[in-house]
Short mmCIF file of C-alpha atoms in Angstrom, two decimals:
data_model
loop_
_atom_site.label_atom_id
_atom_site.label_comp_id
_atom_site.label_asym_id
_atom_site.label_seq_id
_atom_site.Cartn_x
_atom_site.Cartn_y
_atom_site.Cartn_z
CA MET R 1 -30.66 -127.34 -16.11
CA PHE R 2 -31.65 -129.45 -19.09
CA LYS R 3 -30.75 -132.59 -17.21
CA LYS R 4 -33.33 -131.64 -14.59
CA ILE R 5 -35.97 -131.39 -17.30
CA VAL R 6 -35.08 -134.84 -18.61
CA LEU R 7 -35.17 -136.30 -15.12
CA ALA R 8 -38.57 -134.69 -14.53
CA LEU R 9 -39.80 -136.38 -17.71
CA LEU R 10 -38.55 -139.68 -16.44
CA VAL R 11 -40.41 -139.35 -13.18
CA ALA R 12 -43.60 -138.39 -15.02
CA LEU R 13 -43.58 -141.51 -17.17
CA PRO R 14 -45.71 -144.32 -15.69
CA LEU R 15 -43.90 -147.11 -13.94
CA SER R 16 -44.54 -150.65 -15.01
CA ALA R 17 -43.61 -153.56 -12.77
CA ALA R 18 -42.74 -155.79 -15.71
CA ALA R 19 -40.80 -155.28 -18.92
CA GLN R 20 -39.28 -151.92 -18.13
CA LYS R 21 -37.26 -150.58 -21.00
CA PHE R 22 -34.47 -148.08 -20.33
CA GLY R 23 -32.87 -145.67 -22.73
CA VAL R 24 -30.05 -143.18 -22.59
CA VAL R 25 -29.44 -140.13 -24.68
CA LYS R 26 -26.36 -137.96 -25.01
CA VAL R 27 -28.26 -134.72 -24.44
CA ASP R 28 -25.23 -132.43 -24.76
CA GLU R 29 -24.15 -134.08 -28.01
CA VAL R 30 -27.62 -133.71 -29.55
CA PHE R 31 -27.97 -130.15 -28.25
CA GLN R 32 -24.64 -129.12 -29.78
CA ALA R 33 -25.53 -130.81 -33.08
CA MET R 34 -28.78 -128.88 -33.43
CA PRO R 35 -28.43 -126.08 -36.02
CA GLU R 36 -30.38 -123.71 -33.77
CA THR R 37 -27.62 -123.94 -31.18
CA ALA R 38 -25.03 -122.40 -33.51
CA THR R 39 -27.43 -119.59 -34.43
CA THR R 40 -28.15 -118.95 -30.76
CA GLN R 41 -24.47 -118.89 -29.91
CA ALA R 42 -23.84 -116.36 -32.69
CA GLN R 43 -26.66 -114.12 -31.44
CA PHE R 44 -25.40 -114.35 -27.88
CA THR R 45 -21.83 -113.59 -28.94
CA GLU R 46 -22.99 -110.54 -30.91
CA ALA R 47 -24.96 -109.18 -27.94
CA SER R 48 -22.07 -109.91 -25.63
CA LYS R 49 -19.67 -108.03 -27.92
CA LYS R 50 -21.92 -104.94 -27.85
CA TYR R 51 -21.88 -104.89 -24.06
CA GLU R 52 -18.13 -105.46 -24.05
CA ASP R 53 -17.56 -102.55 -26.45
CA GLU R 54 -19.70 -100.25 -24.32
CA PHE R 55 -17.87 -101.34 -21.19
CA GLN R 56 -14.55 -100.62 -22.90
CA LYS R 57 -15.71 -97.07 -23.73
CA LEU R 58 -16.70 -96.49 -20.12
CA GLN R 59 -13.33 -97.80 -18.93
CA GLU R 60 -11.54 -95.42 -21.28
CA GLU R 61 -13.59 -92.52 -19.92
CA ILE R 62 -12.75 -93.31 -16.31
CA ASN R 63 -9.09 -93.83 -17.17
CA LYS R 64 -9.00 -90.37 -18.77
CA LEU R 65 -10.70 -88.84 -15.73
CA TYR R 66 -8.17 -90.52 -13.46
CA THR R 67 -5.21 -89.41 -15.57
CA ASP R 68 -6.53 -85.83 -15.55
CA PHE R 69 -7.04 -86.04 -11.80
CA GLN R 70 -3.46 -87.21 -11.23
CA ALA R 71 -2.14 -84.24 -13.17
CA LEU R 72 -4.44 -81.91 -11.25
CA ASP R 73 -3.46 -83.49 -7.93
CA LYS R 74 0.23 -82.80 -8.60
CA ASP R 75 -0.52 -79.13 -9.22
CA GLU R 76 -0.18 -77.52 -5.80
CA THR R 77 -1.96 -74.34 -6.92
CA THR R 78 -5.26 -76.18 -7.55
CA PRO R 79 -7.67 -75.72 -4.63
CA GLN R 80 -8.50 -78.82 -2.59
CA SER R 81 -12.24 -78.44 -3.28
CA ILE R 82 -11.64 -78.83 -7.03
CA LYS R 83 -9.53 -81.92 -6.44
CA GLU R 84 -12.24 -83.40 -4.20
CA ARG R 85 -14.93 -82.68 -6.81
CA ARG R 86 -12.89 -84.42 -9.52
CA LEU R 87 -12.26 -87.38 -7.25
CA GLN R 88 -15.99 -87.57 -6.55
CA GLU R 89 -16.67 -87.57 -10.32
CA ILE R 90 -14.32 -90.54 -10.70
CA GLN R 91 -16.05 -92.43 -7.88
CA GLU R 92 -19.50 -91.73 -9.36
CA LYS R 93 -18.33 -92.86 -12.79
CA ASP R 94 -16.91 -96.03 -11.24
CA GLN R 95 -20.27 -96.76 -9.56
CA LYS R 96 -22.04 -96.27 -12.88
CA ILE R 97 -19.63 -98.69 -14.54
CA GLN R 98 -20.30 -101.30 -11.85
CA GLN R 99 -24.06 -100.83 -12.28
CA PHE R 100 -23.67 -101.19 -16.04
CA ARG R 101 -21.61 -104.37 -15.59
CA ASN R 102 -24.27 -105.90 -13.31
CA THR R 103 -27.11 -104.93 -15.63
CA ALA R 104 -25.22 -106.29 -18.65
CA GLN R 105 -24.63 -109.63 -16.92
CA GLN R 106 -28.31 -109.90 -16.01
CA ASP R 107 -29.39 -108.93 -19.53
CA LEU R 108 -27.05 -111.48 -21.10
CA GLN R 109 -28.22 -114.23 -18.76
CA ARG R 110 -31.85 -113.43 -19.58
CA LEU R 111 -31.06 -113.37 -23.31
CA GLN R 112 -29.29 -116.72 -23.10
CA GLU R 113 -32.27 -118.27 -21.31
CA GLN R 114 -34.68 -116.82 -23.90
CA LEU R 115 -32.59 -118.10 -26.80
CA ILE R 116 -32.03 -121.58 -25.37
CA ALA R 117 -35.57 -122.26 -24.10
CA PRO R 118 -37.10 -123.07 -27.53
CA ILE R 119 -34.15 -125.33 -28.41
CA GLN R 120 -34.47 -127.19 -25.12
CA GLN R 121 -38.21 -127.58 -25.66
CA LYS R 122 -37.65 -128.97 -29.16
CA LEU R 123 -35.09 -131.43 -27.81
CA THR R 124 -37.38 -132.43 -24.95
CA ASP R 125 -40.24 -133.02 -27.38
CA ALA R 126 -38.00 -135.19 -29.58
CA ILE R 127 -36.87 -137.25 -26.59
CA LYS R 128 -40.50 -137.70 -25.50
CA ALA R 129 -41.50 -138.76 -29.02
CA VAL R 130 -38.68 -141.30 -29.32
CA GLY R 131 -39.47 -142.57 -25.84
CA ALA R 132 -43.15 -143.03 -26.70
CA GLU R 133 -42.40 -144.65 -30.07
CA GLY R 134 -39.86 -147.02 -28.55
CA GLY R 135 -41.93 -147.86 -25.48
CA TYR R 136 -39.23 -146.73 -23.04
CA THR R 137 -40.11 -146.55 -19.35
CA PHE R 138 -37.16 -144.31 -18.54
CA ILE R 139 -34.76 -142.23 -20.60
CA PHE R 140 -31.71 -140.90 -18.83
CA PRO R 141 -28.97 -138.54 -19.87
CA ASN R 142 -26.09 -140.85 -20.77
CA GLU R 143 -23.80 -139.79 -17.91
CA GLN R 144 -26.39 -140.59 -15.23
CA ALA R 145 -27.52 -143.85 -16.72
CA MET R 146 -24.06 -145.34 -16.44
CA ILE R 147 -23.96 -144.46 -12.75
CA LEU R 148 -27.52 -145.52 -11.95
CA TYR R 149 -27.89 -148.59 -14.14
CA SER R 150 -24.50 -149.98 -14.94
CA GLY R 151 -24.87 -153.59 -15.95
CA THR R 152 -28.53 -153.21 -16.92
CA ASP R 153 -29.55 -153.44 -20.55
CA VAL R 154 -29.84 -149.84 -21.57
CA VAL R 155 -30.41 -148.69 -25.16
CA ASP R 156 -28.63 -145.59 -26.44
CA ILE R 157 -31.33 -143.62 -28.28
CA THR R 158 -29.10 -140.67 -29.20
CA ALA R 159 -29.18 -141.56 -32.90
CA ALA R 160 -32.98 -141.88 -32.85
CA VAL R 161 -33.36 -138.47 -31.20
CA LYS R 162 -31.00 -136.93 -33.76
CA ALA R 163 -32.99 -138.55 -36.56
CA LYS R 164 -36.24 -137.22 -35.08
CA LEU R 165 -34.69 -133.74 -35.16
CA GLY R 166 -33.33 -134.22 -38.68
CA ILE R 167 -29.70 -134.16 -37.56
CA LYS R 168 -27.14 -136.43 -39.18
#
């Protein structure tokens, strides 16, 4: 996703027929080195753990219901309608667990996007600033630059972007 943002920036920069200057940046390396990334990962892990704990409680509840149902099912004196009602309870509980799982996944994905967006914006701004200061026509993520422009003089600006962000 971030690579798309960088590529969009590249397209937006004006093209010059002469003296084009190309740069590459190791976006993933810079992103991982940013202190905000570690904080975001910790927040995401904490939220994820809460959902996991809740899911575990729900699993324990349904396991108990199922164990009770098995004991009840073996008892031949229990009326069939009671057995069917208990089985229906288990099925309803299972549906609720599946709904919870889906909601949790959506919530965690939304949280991750919310946490990462400001970091990505800060990184994008730093890349733009280094690009403007250095007079670069294009700045590519390192992996793509090697494919697209192998053999062309390309400057690695990763260190400059890290310096702009205050990362050593």
